[in-house]
Amino acid sequence: MTEQKAKTWRQSDEGEQQNAETIWIGNYGTTFPLDALPPAARDAAATVADVHNVPVEMPALCALATLSGAMGRTWAFTGAAKDGQETHGNLYAAIGAPIGTGKGTAAIMARPLVEFSQQRAKHFREFTQPDLRALKGRLESELKGIRSRFANPKRRENSGRSAAEDEQRQVELEQELARIERELPPPRAMVEDCTSQKLIEICGRNPDGAAFVYSVEGGEVLRIAAGRYRGDSKADCEIWLKGFSCEPIQQDRMMRSVDAHPCLAALLLVQPSVMRETYGNREFLERGFCARLLPVVCDIPPQLDEGHDRQLDRAALERWGTLIADVAERRPVNPGAIPLPVQFDHRARVSFREYHNETVELRRQVPDIQEQLGRARELAIRIGAVLAVGDDPDIPLGIIGAEVAERAIQIARWCVAQQLTILHAGRAERQLERLERLVRLIDKAGGTLTLRDAAKSHSYPEAEIRALCAAWPAALVIEERTHEHGGRPSKVVMRAP
């Protein structure tokens, strides 16, 4: 379909024409609810935004993601939605901002977690790695002796060991050496840029399986997830999908075997063009990768330097660093540790249910992109978990109330507004692609297509078809037709006359 044809299809009586690019946002505001953050995060974000002259949502979202990354899999949260459903506080934040507009300010918010990761790795290298290397040397020496006895029978006679005993011991040594080799690299609480396979391996080495992916040049991370190193042009985002839901990954391949239970959090800062590229990736959209993101594109005009000597609030940043260190230090150091149980109370559950119903009404108004809002309640619950830990890492009585839930919903509403704004940029183009395909299906079916067949056989729900008819009234119409032999009438979609 040519651009001219699309324009022709848009032509209709002025009273009937509807603007397909209008998205109702209602109470979903454009100002980030800074007061909803924990006090330490709020104060740190406020001083960074003021001194570096950037929108407050940039350091605020950085704070939320960094706190999420510090949590790892230390806590398990239940009671917010379905009975028995467990979730964690890991979040994916993606911030789009132009070159030279202060993306580096994210480093201030993430610095405490970066330092924690470095200190834990240093401690491992100083106190754990030497013992592992010493044990490895002893086992390798023993294995060398066994192999020499296989090569020289006289040595076996002198050793007094049978071949069967040596064979069994050789297998044990090789297995133990393989385990040590896996454990030799230091744990990494933070990752910047690596392939999906390497990310799985890093999660597998960490005691709680958790990792924080942080990059101020996150475009490469997203392009790797989009399949940069795959030969079949398909996305390579399985680790991101399963790492969000904390589902196990097991890969058995010719040259390697990986068994991990990842729990990923992320803070990625990218150019706005990369954000558009991400939300224009059909596989990302269809597999739910974009639905898991907390995105924002900061429109920052060039700023004059007015010569004001603003100073960061060092006390606020110190409180922020103390909070992140306190949270991160609670992460387990031994594999297999059971997460601490935390429960949302009934009032919090009601708040999340009401928010879910609110977003359902919103999704009905944007049927072509409604799936991208399908995780709205889940994201609000995760935000609530992060806020509760940020308020008090001890979480008194292990219960989270409605006040935290309402604050989380404020932030979630703001995030939904940002997501809709980004989706809106490519919405008309995606609608046009769906329209072209539907017209081809109609022509192939002989000029009409029942709404039932469109939904059942071609993945076109009735709500989407009606939205396409409203957006392009000169292209499509829906009619109700009766049958010669009676029965229920059928609704069909066809080209407009």
Coordinates of C-alpha atoms in Angstrom, one line a residue:
M1 CA 0.0 0.0 0.0
T2 CA 1.4 3.4 -1.0
E3 CA 1.5 6.4 1.2
Q4 CA -1.0 8.1 -1.2
K5 CA -3.3 5.1 -0.8
A6 CA -3.1 5.4 3.0
K7 CA -3.9 9.1 2.8
T8 CA -6.9 8.3 0.5
W9 CA -8.2 5.8 2.9
R10 CA -8.1 8.4 5.7
Q11 CA -10.4 10.7 3.8
S12 CA -14.0 10.7 5.1
D13 CA -16.7 13.1 6.2
E14 CA -15.3 15.5 8.8
G15 CA -17.9 14.5 11.3
E16 CA -17.0 10.8 11.0
Q17 CA -13.2 11.0 10.9
Q18 CA -11.4 10.0 14.0
N19 CA -7.8 10.7 14.8
A20 CA -6.1 7.4 15.2
E21 CA -3.1 9.0 16.8
T22 CA -5.0 10.2 19.9
I23 CA -4.3 8.2 23.0
W24 CA -6.3 8.8 26.1
I25 CA -4.1 9.0 29.2
G26 CA -6.6 10.4 31.7
N27 CA -5.0 10.9 35.1
Y28 CA -1.7 9.4 34.0
G29 CA 0.4 12.5 34.6
T30 CA 3.5 13.8 33.0
T31 CA 5.3 14.8 36.3
F32 CA 7.2 12.0 38.1
P33 CA 5.8 11.5 41.6
L34 CA 9.1 12.1 43.4
D35 CA 7.5 12.1 46.9
A36 CA 6.5 8.4 46.3
L37 CA 10.1 7.3 46.5
P38 CA 11.7 6.3 49.8
P39 CA 13.2 9.3 51.5
A40 CA 16.8 8.5 50.8
A41 CA 16.1 7.9 47.1
R42 CA 13.9 11.0 46.9
D43 CA 16.5 13.3 48.4
A44 CA 19.4 12.0 46.3
A45 CA 17.4 12.2 43.1
A46 CA 16.3 15.8 43.9
T47 CA 19.8 17.1 44.5
V48 CA 21.2 15.4 41.4
A49 CA 18.4 16.8 39.2
D50 CA 18.9 20.2 40.6
V51 CA 22.7 20.4 40.3
H52 CA 23.0 18.7 36.9
N53 CA 20.0 20.5 35.5
V54 CA 18.2 17.3 34.2
P55 CA 14.6 16.2 34.5
V56 CA 14.0 14.7 38.0
E57 CA 12.6 11.5 36.4
M58 CA 16.1 10.7 35.1
P59 CA 17.8 10.3 38.5
A60 CA 14.5 9.1 40.1
L61 CA 14.2 6.2 37.7
C62 CA 17.9 5.5 38.2
A63 CA 17.4 5.3 41.9
L64 CA 14.4 2.9 41.6
A65 CA 16.4 0.6 39.3
T66 CA 19.6 0.7 41.4
L67 CA 17.6 -0.1 44.6
S68 CA 16.0 -3.0 42.6
G69 CA 19.4 -4.2 41.5
A70 CA 20.7 -4.1 45.1
M71 CA 17.9 -6.3 46.3
G72 CA 18.7 -9.3 44.1
R73 CA 16.7 -12.3 45.2
T74 CA 16.9 -11.5 48.9
W75 CA 13.1 -11.2 49.4
A76 CA 10.1 -13.0 48.0
F77 CA 6.8 -11.1 47.9
T78 CA 3.3 -12.6 48.0
G79 CA -0.3 -11.6 48.6
A80 CA -0.5 -8.8 46.1
A81 CA -2.5 -10.5 43.4
K82 CA -3.3 -14.2 43.1
D83 CA -3.0 -16.5 46.2
G84 CA 0.4 -18.1 46.3
Q85 CA 1.9 -16.1 43.5
E86 CA 5.4 -15.1 44.3
T87 CA 7.3 -12.2 42.8
H88 CA 10.6 -10.4 43.3
G89 CA 11.5 -6.7 43.2
N90 CA 13.7 -6.8 40.0
L91 CA 12.9 -4.1 37.4
Y92 CA 14.1 -3.1 34.0
A93 CA 14.5 0.7 33.5
A94 CA 15.4 2.2 30.1
I95 CA 16.0 5.9 29.8
G96 CA 16.4 7.7 26.5
A97 CA 18.2 11.0 26.4
P98 CA 20.2 12.9 23.7
I99 CA 23.9 13.1 23.6
G100 CA 25.4 15.5 26.1
T101 CA 22.3 15.8 28.3
G102 CA 23.6 14.3 31.5
K103 CA 23.2 10.6 31.1
G104 CA 26.4 10.3 33.1
T105 CA 24.4 11.6 36.1
A106 CA 23.1 8.1 36.4
A107 CA 26.6 7.1 37.6
I108 CA 26.0 9.1 40.8
M109 CA 22.9 7.1 41.6
A110 CA 24.4 3.8 40.7
R111 CA 27.8 4.4 42.3
P112 CA 27.0 2.7 45.6
L113 CA 26.0 -0.5 43.9
V114 CA 29.0 -0.4 41.6
E115 CA 31.3 0.0 44.6
F116 CA 29.5 -2.9 46.4
S117 CA 30.1 -5.1 43.4
Q118 CA 33.8 -4.2 43.3
Q119 CA 34.3 -4.7 47.0
R120 CA 32.6 -8.2 46.9
A121 CA 34.8 -9.2 44.0
K122 CA 37.9 -7.9 45.8
H123 CA 37.0 -9.8 49.0
F124 CA 36.6 -13.0 46.9
R125 CA 39.9 -12.5 45.2
E126 CA 41.7 -12.0 48.5
F127 CA 40.1 -14.6 50.7
T128 CA 38.4 -17.2 48.6
Q129 CA 40.2 -17.4 45.3
P130 CA 43.6 -18.3 46.8
D131 CA 42.1 -21.4 48.6
L132 CA 40.4 -22.5 45.4
R133 CA 43.6 -22.1 43.5
A134 CA 45.6 -24.1 46.1
L135 CA 43.0 -26.9 46.1
K136 CA 43.0 -26.9 42.3
G137 CA 46.8 -27.3 42.3
R138 CA 46.6 -30.3 44.7
L139 CA 43.9 -32.0 42.7
E140 CA 45.8 -31.5 39.4
S141 CA 48.9 -33.0 41.0
E142 CA 47.0 -36.0 42.1
L143 CA 45.3 -36.3 38.7
K144 CA 48.8 -36.1 37.0
G145 CA 50.0 -39.0 39.2
I146 CA 47.0 -41.2 38.2
R147 CA 47.6 -40.5 34.5
S148 CA 51.3 -41.3 34.9
R149 CA 50.3 -44.7 36.4
F150 CA 48.1 -45.5 33.4
A151 CA 51.1 -44.7 31.2
N152 CA 53.6 -46.7 33.2
P153 CA 52.4 -50.0 34.7
K154 CA 55.5 -50.3 36.9
R155 CA 54.5 -47.1 38.8
R156 CA 51.1 -48.7 39.4
E157 CA 52.7 -51.8 40.9
N158 CA 54.8 -49.6 43.2
S159 CA 51.7 -47.5 44.2
G160 CA 49.7 -50.5 45.3
R161 CA 46.5 -49.1 43.6
S162 CA 44.4 -51.0 41.1
A163 CA 43.4 -49.7 37.7
A164 CA 39.7 -49.7 38.8
E165 CA 40.5 -47.5 41.8
D166 CA 42.4 -45.0 39.7
E167 CA 39.7 -44.9 37.1
Q168 CA 37.1 -44.0 39.7
R169 CA 39.3 -41.5 41.4
Q170 CA 40.1 -39.9 38.0
V171 CA 36.4 -39.3 37.3
E172 CA 36.0 -37.7 40.8
L173 CA 39.0 -35.5 40.3
E174 CA 37.8 -34.3 36.9
Q175 CA 34.4 -33.4 38.2
E176 CA 35.8 -31.6 41.2
L177 CA 38.3 -29.6 39.0
A178 CA 35.4 -28.7 36.7
R179 CA 33.5 -27.4 39.7
I180 CA 36.4 -25.3 40.9
E181 CA 37.0 -23.9 37.4
R182 CA 33.4 -22.7 37.4
E183 CA 33.8 -21.1 40.9
L184 CA 37.2 -19.4 40.3
P185 CA 35.9 -16.2 38.7
P186 CA 34.7 -13.7 41.3
P187 CA 30.9 -13.1 41.7
R188 CA 29.6 -10.1 39.9
A189 CA 26.7 -8.2 41.3
M190 CA 26.9 -5.8 38.3
V191 CA 27.3 -6.4 34.6
E192 CA 27.8 -3.7 31.9
D193 CA 28.1 -5.3 28.5
C194 CA 28.2 -9.0 27.6
T195 CA 26.5 -11.6 25.4
S196 CA 23.4 -13.3 26.5
Q197 CA 25.3 -16.6 27.0
K198 CA 27.8 -14.9 29.2
L199 CA 25.1 -13.2 31.2
I200 CA 23.5 -16.6 31.9
E201 CA 26.9 -17.9 33.1
I202 CA 27.4 -14.9 35.4
C203 CA 24.0 -15.4 37.0
G204 CA 24.8 -19.1 37.4
R205 CA 28.0 -18.2 39.3
N206 CA 26.3 -15.7 41.7
P207 CA 25.0 -17.3 44.9
D208 CA 21.5 -15.9 44.5
G209 CA 21.5 -16.0 40.6
A210 CA 21.0 -12.3 40.5
A211 CA 22.7 -9.6 38.4
F212 CA 22.3 -5.9 37.8
V213 CA 22.8 -4.9 34.1
Y214 CA 23.9 -1.3 34.2
S215 CA 25.2 0.7 31.2
V216 CA 25.2 4.4 30.4
E217 CA 25.6 3.3 26.8
G218 CA 22.9 0.7 26.8
G219 CA 22.3 0.6 23.1
E220 CA 24.7 -2.3 22.6
V221 CA 23.0 -4.3 25.4
L222 CA 19.6 -3.9 23.7
R223 CA 21.0 -4.7 20.2
I224 CA 22.6 -7.9 21.6
A225 CA 19.1 -8.8 23.0
A226 CA 17.7 -8.0 19.6
G227 CA 19.9 -10.7 18.1
R228 CA 23.1 -8.9 16.9
Y229 CA 25.2 -12.1 17.3
R230 CA 22.6 -14.6 16.0
G231 CA 22.7 -15.7 12.4
D232 CA 19.0 -16.1 11.9
S233 CA 17.9 -12.5 12.6
K234 CA 15.9 -13.5 15.6
A235 CA 15.9 -11.9 19.0
D236 CA 18.2 -13.3 21.7
C237 CA 16.2 -12.1 24.7
E238 CA 15.4 -15.4 26.5
I239 CA 17.6 -14.5 29.4
W240 CA 15.8 -11.2 29.7
L241 CA 12.4 -12.8 29.7
K242 CA 13.2 -15.6 32.1
G243 CA 15.5 -13.3 34.2
F244 CA 12.6 -11.0 34.8
S245 CA 10.3 -13.8 36.0
C246 CA 13.2 -15.6 37.8
E247 CA 12.6 -18.8 35.9
P248 CA 15.3 -21.4 35.5
I249 CA 17.4 -21.7 32.3
Q250 CA 19.1 -25.0 31.4
Q251 CA 21.2 -25.2 28.2
D252 CA 22.9 -28.5 27.1
R253 CA 25.0 -27.9 24.0
M254 CA 28.0 -29.5 22.3
M255 CA 30.7 -27.3 23.9
R256 CA 29.1 -26.0 27.0
S257 CA 26.3 -26.7 29.6
V258 CA 24.6 -24.0 31.6
D259 CA 22.2 -24.3 34.5
A260 CA 21.1 -21.1 36.1
H261 CA 18.2 -19.5 37.9
P262 CA 18.6 -15.9 36.9
C263 CA 17.1 -12.8 38.6
L264 CA 17.9 -9.8 36.5
A265 CA 17.5 -6.1 37.1
A266 CA 18.6 -3.4 34.7
L267 CA 19.3 0.3 34.2
L268 CA 20.1 1.2 30.6
L269 CA 20.6 4.7 29.3
V270 CA 20.4 5.0 25.5
Q271 CA 19.9 7.5 22.7
P272 CA 16.2 8.2 21.8
S273 CA 16.8 6.6 18.4
V274 CA 17.7 3.3 20.2
M275 CA 14.5 3.5 22.3
R276 CA 12.5 3.9 19.1
E277 CA 14.4 1.0 17.5
T278 CA 13.6 -1.1 20.6
Y279 CA 9.9 -0.3 20.5
G280 CA 9.8 -0.8 16.7
N281 CA 11.2 -4.4 17.1
R282 CA 8.2 -6.6 16.4
E283 CA 9.7 -9.6 18.1
F284 CA 10.4 -7.5 21.2
L285 CA 6.7 -6.4 21.2
E286 CA 5.2 -9.8 20.5
R287 CA 7.4 -11.7 23.1
G288 CA 6.7 -9.2 25.8
F289 CA 10.1 -7.7 26.2
C290 CA 8.9 -4.1 25.9
A291 CA 6.0 -4.8 28.3
R292 CA 8.6 -5.5 31.0
L293 CA 10.4 -2.2 30.7
L294 CA 9.9 1.0 32.7
P295 CA 10.8 3.5 29.9
V296 CA 11.1 7.2 29.6
V297 CA 12.5 9.5 26.8
C298 CA 13.7 12.7 28.3
D299 CA 13.3 15.7 25.9
I300 CA 16.1 17.9 27.2
P301 CA 16.7 21.1 25.2
P302 CA 20.2 22.7 25.2
Q303 CA 20.8 24.3 28.6
L304 CA 22.6 27.5 29.3
D305 CA 25.3 27.6 32.0
E306 CA 24.0 30.4 34.2
G307 CA 27.1 30.4 36.4
H308 CA 25.3 29.3 39.6
D309 CA 27.6 27.3 41.8
R310 CA 25.2 24.5 42.9
Q311 CA 26.5 21.9 45.3
L312 CA 25.3 18.4 45.7
D313 CA 23.8 17.6 49.0
R314 CA 26.5 15.3 50.3
A315 CA 24.4 14.2 53.3
A316 CA 21.6 13.1 51.0
L317 CA 24.0 11.1 48.8
E318 CA 25.6 9.6 51.9
R319 CA 22.2 8.4 53.1
W320 CA 21.5 7.0 49.7
G321 CA 24.8 5.1 49.7
T322 CA 24.2 3.8 53.1
L323 CA 20.8 2.4 52.1
I324 CA 22.1 0.7 49.0
A325 CA 25.0 -0.8 51.0
D326 CA 22.6 -2.0 53.7
V327 CA 20.3 -3.7 51.1
A328 CA 23.1 -5.2 49.1
E329 CA 24.9 -6.6 52.1
R330 CA 21.8 -8.7 52.9
R331 CA 22.1 -10.7 49.7
P332 CA 23.0 -14.3 50.3
V333 CA 26.6 -15.4 50.0
N334 CA 25.8 -19.2 49.9
P335 CA 24.0 -20.9 47.0
G336 CA 20.5 -22.2 47.8
A337 CA 19.6 -19.6 50.4
I338 CA 15.8 -19.2 50.8
P339 CA 14.5 -15.7 50.1
L340 CA 12.9 -13.8 53.1
P341 CA 9.1 -14.0 52.9
V342 CA 7.2 -10.7 52.7
Q343 CA 3.5 -10.3 52.3
F344 CA 1.3 -7.5 51.0
D345 CA -1.8 -7.1 53.2
H346 CA -5.4 -7.3 52.1
R347 CA -5.7 -3.5 51.6
A348 CA -2.6 -3.4 49.4
R349 CA -4.1 -6.3 47.4
V350 CA -7.3 -4.3 46.9
S351 CA -5.4 -1.3 45.7
F352 CA -3.5 -3.3 43.1
R353 CA -6.7 -5.0 42.0
E354 CA -8.4 -1.6 41.5
Y355 CA -5.4 -0.4 39.6
H356 CA -5.5 -3.5 37.3
N357 CA -9.2 -2.8 36.5
E358 CA -8.3 0.8 35.8
T359 CA -5.6 -0.3 33.3
V360 CA -8.0 -2.7 31.7
E361 CA -10.3 0.2 30.8
L362 CA -7.4 2.0 29.3
R363 CA -6.3 -1.0 27.3
R364 CA -9.7 -1.3 25.8
Q365 CA -9.2 2.1 24.3
V366 CA -6.0 1.2 22.6
P367 CA -6.7 -2.4 21.4
D368 CA -3.8 -2.5 18.9
I369 CA -1.2 -2.0 21.6
Q370 CA -3.1 -3.2 24.7
E371 CA -0.9 -6.2 25.1
Q372 CA 2.0 -3.9 25.9
L373 CA 0.2 -2.8 29.1
G374 CA -0.6 -6.3 30.2
R375 CA 2.0 -6.3 33.0
A376 CA 0.8 -3.0 34.5
R377 CA -0.3 -4.5 37.8
E378 CA 2.8 -6.8 38.0
L379 CA 5.1 -3.8 37.5
A380 CA 3.2 -1.8 40.2
I381 CA 3.6 -4.7 42.6
R382 CA 7.4 -4.9 41.9
I383 CA 7.7 -1.2 42.4
G384 CA 5.9 -1.6 45.7
A385 CA 8.3 -4.2 46.8
V386 CA 11.3 -1.9 46.0
L387 CA 9.6 1.0 47.8
A388 CA 9.0 -1.1 50.9
V389 CA 12.7 -2.3 51.1
G390 CA 13.8 1.3 50.5
D391 CA 11.6 2.6 53.3
D392 CA 13.0 0.0 55.8
P393 CA 15.1 -3.0 54.7
D394 CA 13.9 -4.8 57.8
I395 CA 10.3 -4.5 56.6
P396 CA 8.6 -4.6 60.1
L397 CA 6.6 -7.8 60.6
G398 CA 7.3 -8.8 57.0
I399 CA 4.0 -7.1 55.9
I400 CA 3.5 -4.3 53.3
G401 CA 0.4 -2.1 53.6
A402 CA -1.8 0.0 51.4
E403 CA 0.2 3.2 51.8
V404 CA 3.2 1.6 50.0
A405 CA 0.8 0.2 47.3
E406 CA -0.7 3.6 46.6
R407 CA 2.7 5.2 46.2
A408 CA 3.8 2.3 43.9
I409 CA 0.6 2.9 41.8
Q410 CA 1.5 6.6 41.4
I411 CA 4.8 5.7 39.9
A412 CA 3.3 2.9 37.8
R413 CA 0.7 5.3 36.3
W414 CA 3.5 7.6 35.3
C415 CA 5.4 4.8 33.7
V416 CA 2.3 3.7 31.8
A417 CA 2.0 7.3 30.4
Q418 CA 5.6 7.1 29.3
Q419 CA 5.1 3.7 27.7
L420 CA 2.0 4.9 25.8
T421 CA 3.9 8.0 24.6
I422 CA 6.7 5.9 23.2
L423 CA 4.4 3.3 21.6
H424 CA 2.4 6.2 20.1
A425 CA 5.4 7.2 18.0
G426 CA 5.2 4.0 15.9
R427 CA 1.5 3.2 16.4
A428 CA 0.2 4.7 13.1
E429 CA 2.9 2.8 11.2
R430 CA 2.0 -0.5 12.9
Q431 CA -1.7 0.1 12.4
L432 CA -1.1 0.6 8.7
E433 CA 0.9 -2.6 8.5
R434 CA -2.0 -4.5 10.2
L435 CA -4.5 -2.8 7.9
E436 CA -2.6 -3.8 4.7
R437 CA -2.4 -7.5 5.9
L438 CA -6.1 -7.5 6.8
V439 CA -7.0 -6.1 3.4
R440 CA -5.0 -8.9 1.7
L441 CA -6.8 -11.5 3.9
I442 CA -10.2 -10.0 2.9
D443 CA -9.3 -10.1 -0.8
K444 CA -8.0 -13.7 -0.5
A445 CA -11.3 -14.7 1.2
G446 CA -13.3 -13.4 -1.7
G447 CA -14.1 -9.9 -0.5
T448 CA -15.5 -10.5 3.0
L449 CA -14.1 -12.0 6.2
T450 CA -16.1 -12.9 9.2
L451 CA -14.9 -11.4 12.5
R452 CA -14.9 -14.8 14.0
D453 CA -12.5 -16.2 11.4
A454 CA -10.4 -13.1 11.6
A455 CA -9.9 -13.6 15.3
K456 CA -9.7 -17.4 15.3
S457 CA -7.5 -18.0 12.3
H458 CA -5.6 -14.7 11.8
S459 CA -5.1 -13.1 15.3
Y460 CA -7.3 -10.1 14.6
P461 CA -9.5 -9.6 17.6
E462 CA -12.8 -7.8 17.0
A463 CA -11.7 -4.8 19.1
E464 CA -8.7 -4.3 16.8
I465 CA -10.7 -4.5 13.6
R466 CA -13.2 -2.0 14.9
A467 CA -10.2 0.3 15.8
L468 CA -8.9 -0.1 12.3
C469 CA -12.3 0.7 10.8
A470 CA -12.5 3.8 13.0
A471 CA -9.0 4.9 12.0
W472 CA -9.4 4.3 8.3
P473 CA -13.2 4.6 7.6
A474 CA -12.5 4.9 3.8
A475 CA -10.7 1.5 3.8
L476 CA -12.8 -0.9 5.9
V477 CA -16.4 -1.3 7.1
I478 CA -18.1 -3.9 9.3
E479 CA -21.5 -5.3 8.3
E480 CA -23.9 -7.7 9.8
R481 CA -25.3 -10.3 7.3
T482 CA -28.1 -12.8 7.6
H483 CA -28.0 -16.3 6.1
E484 CA -30.5 -17.7 3.6
H485 CA -31.3 -20.7 5.8
G486 CA -31.7 -18.7 9.0
G487 CA -29.5 -18.8 12.1
R488 CA -27.5 -16.2 13.8
P489 CA -26.3 -13.3 11.6
S490 CA -22.6 -13.0 11.0
K491 CA -20.4 -9.9 11.4
V492 CA -18.1 -9.5 8.4
V493 CA -15.4 -7.0 7.6
M494 CA -14.9 -5.8 4.0
R495 CA -13.4 -3.1 1.9
A496 CA -15.3 0.2 2.1
P497 CA -17.4 0.9 -1.0

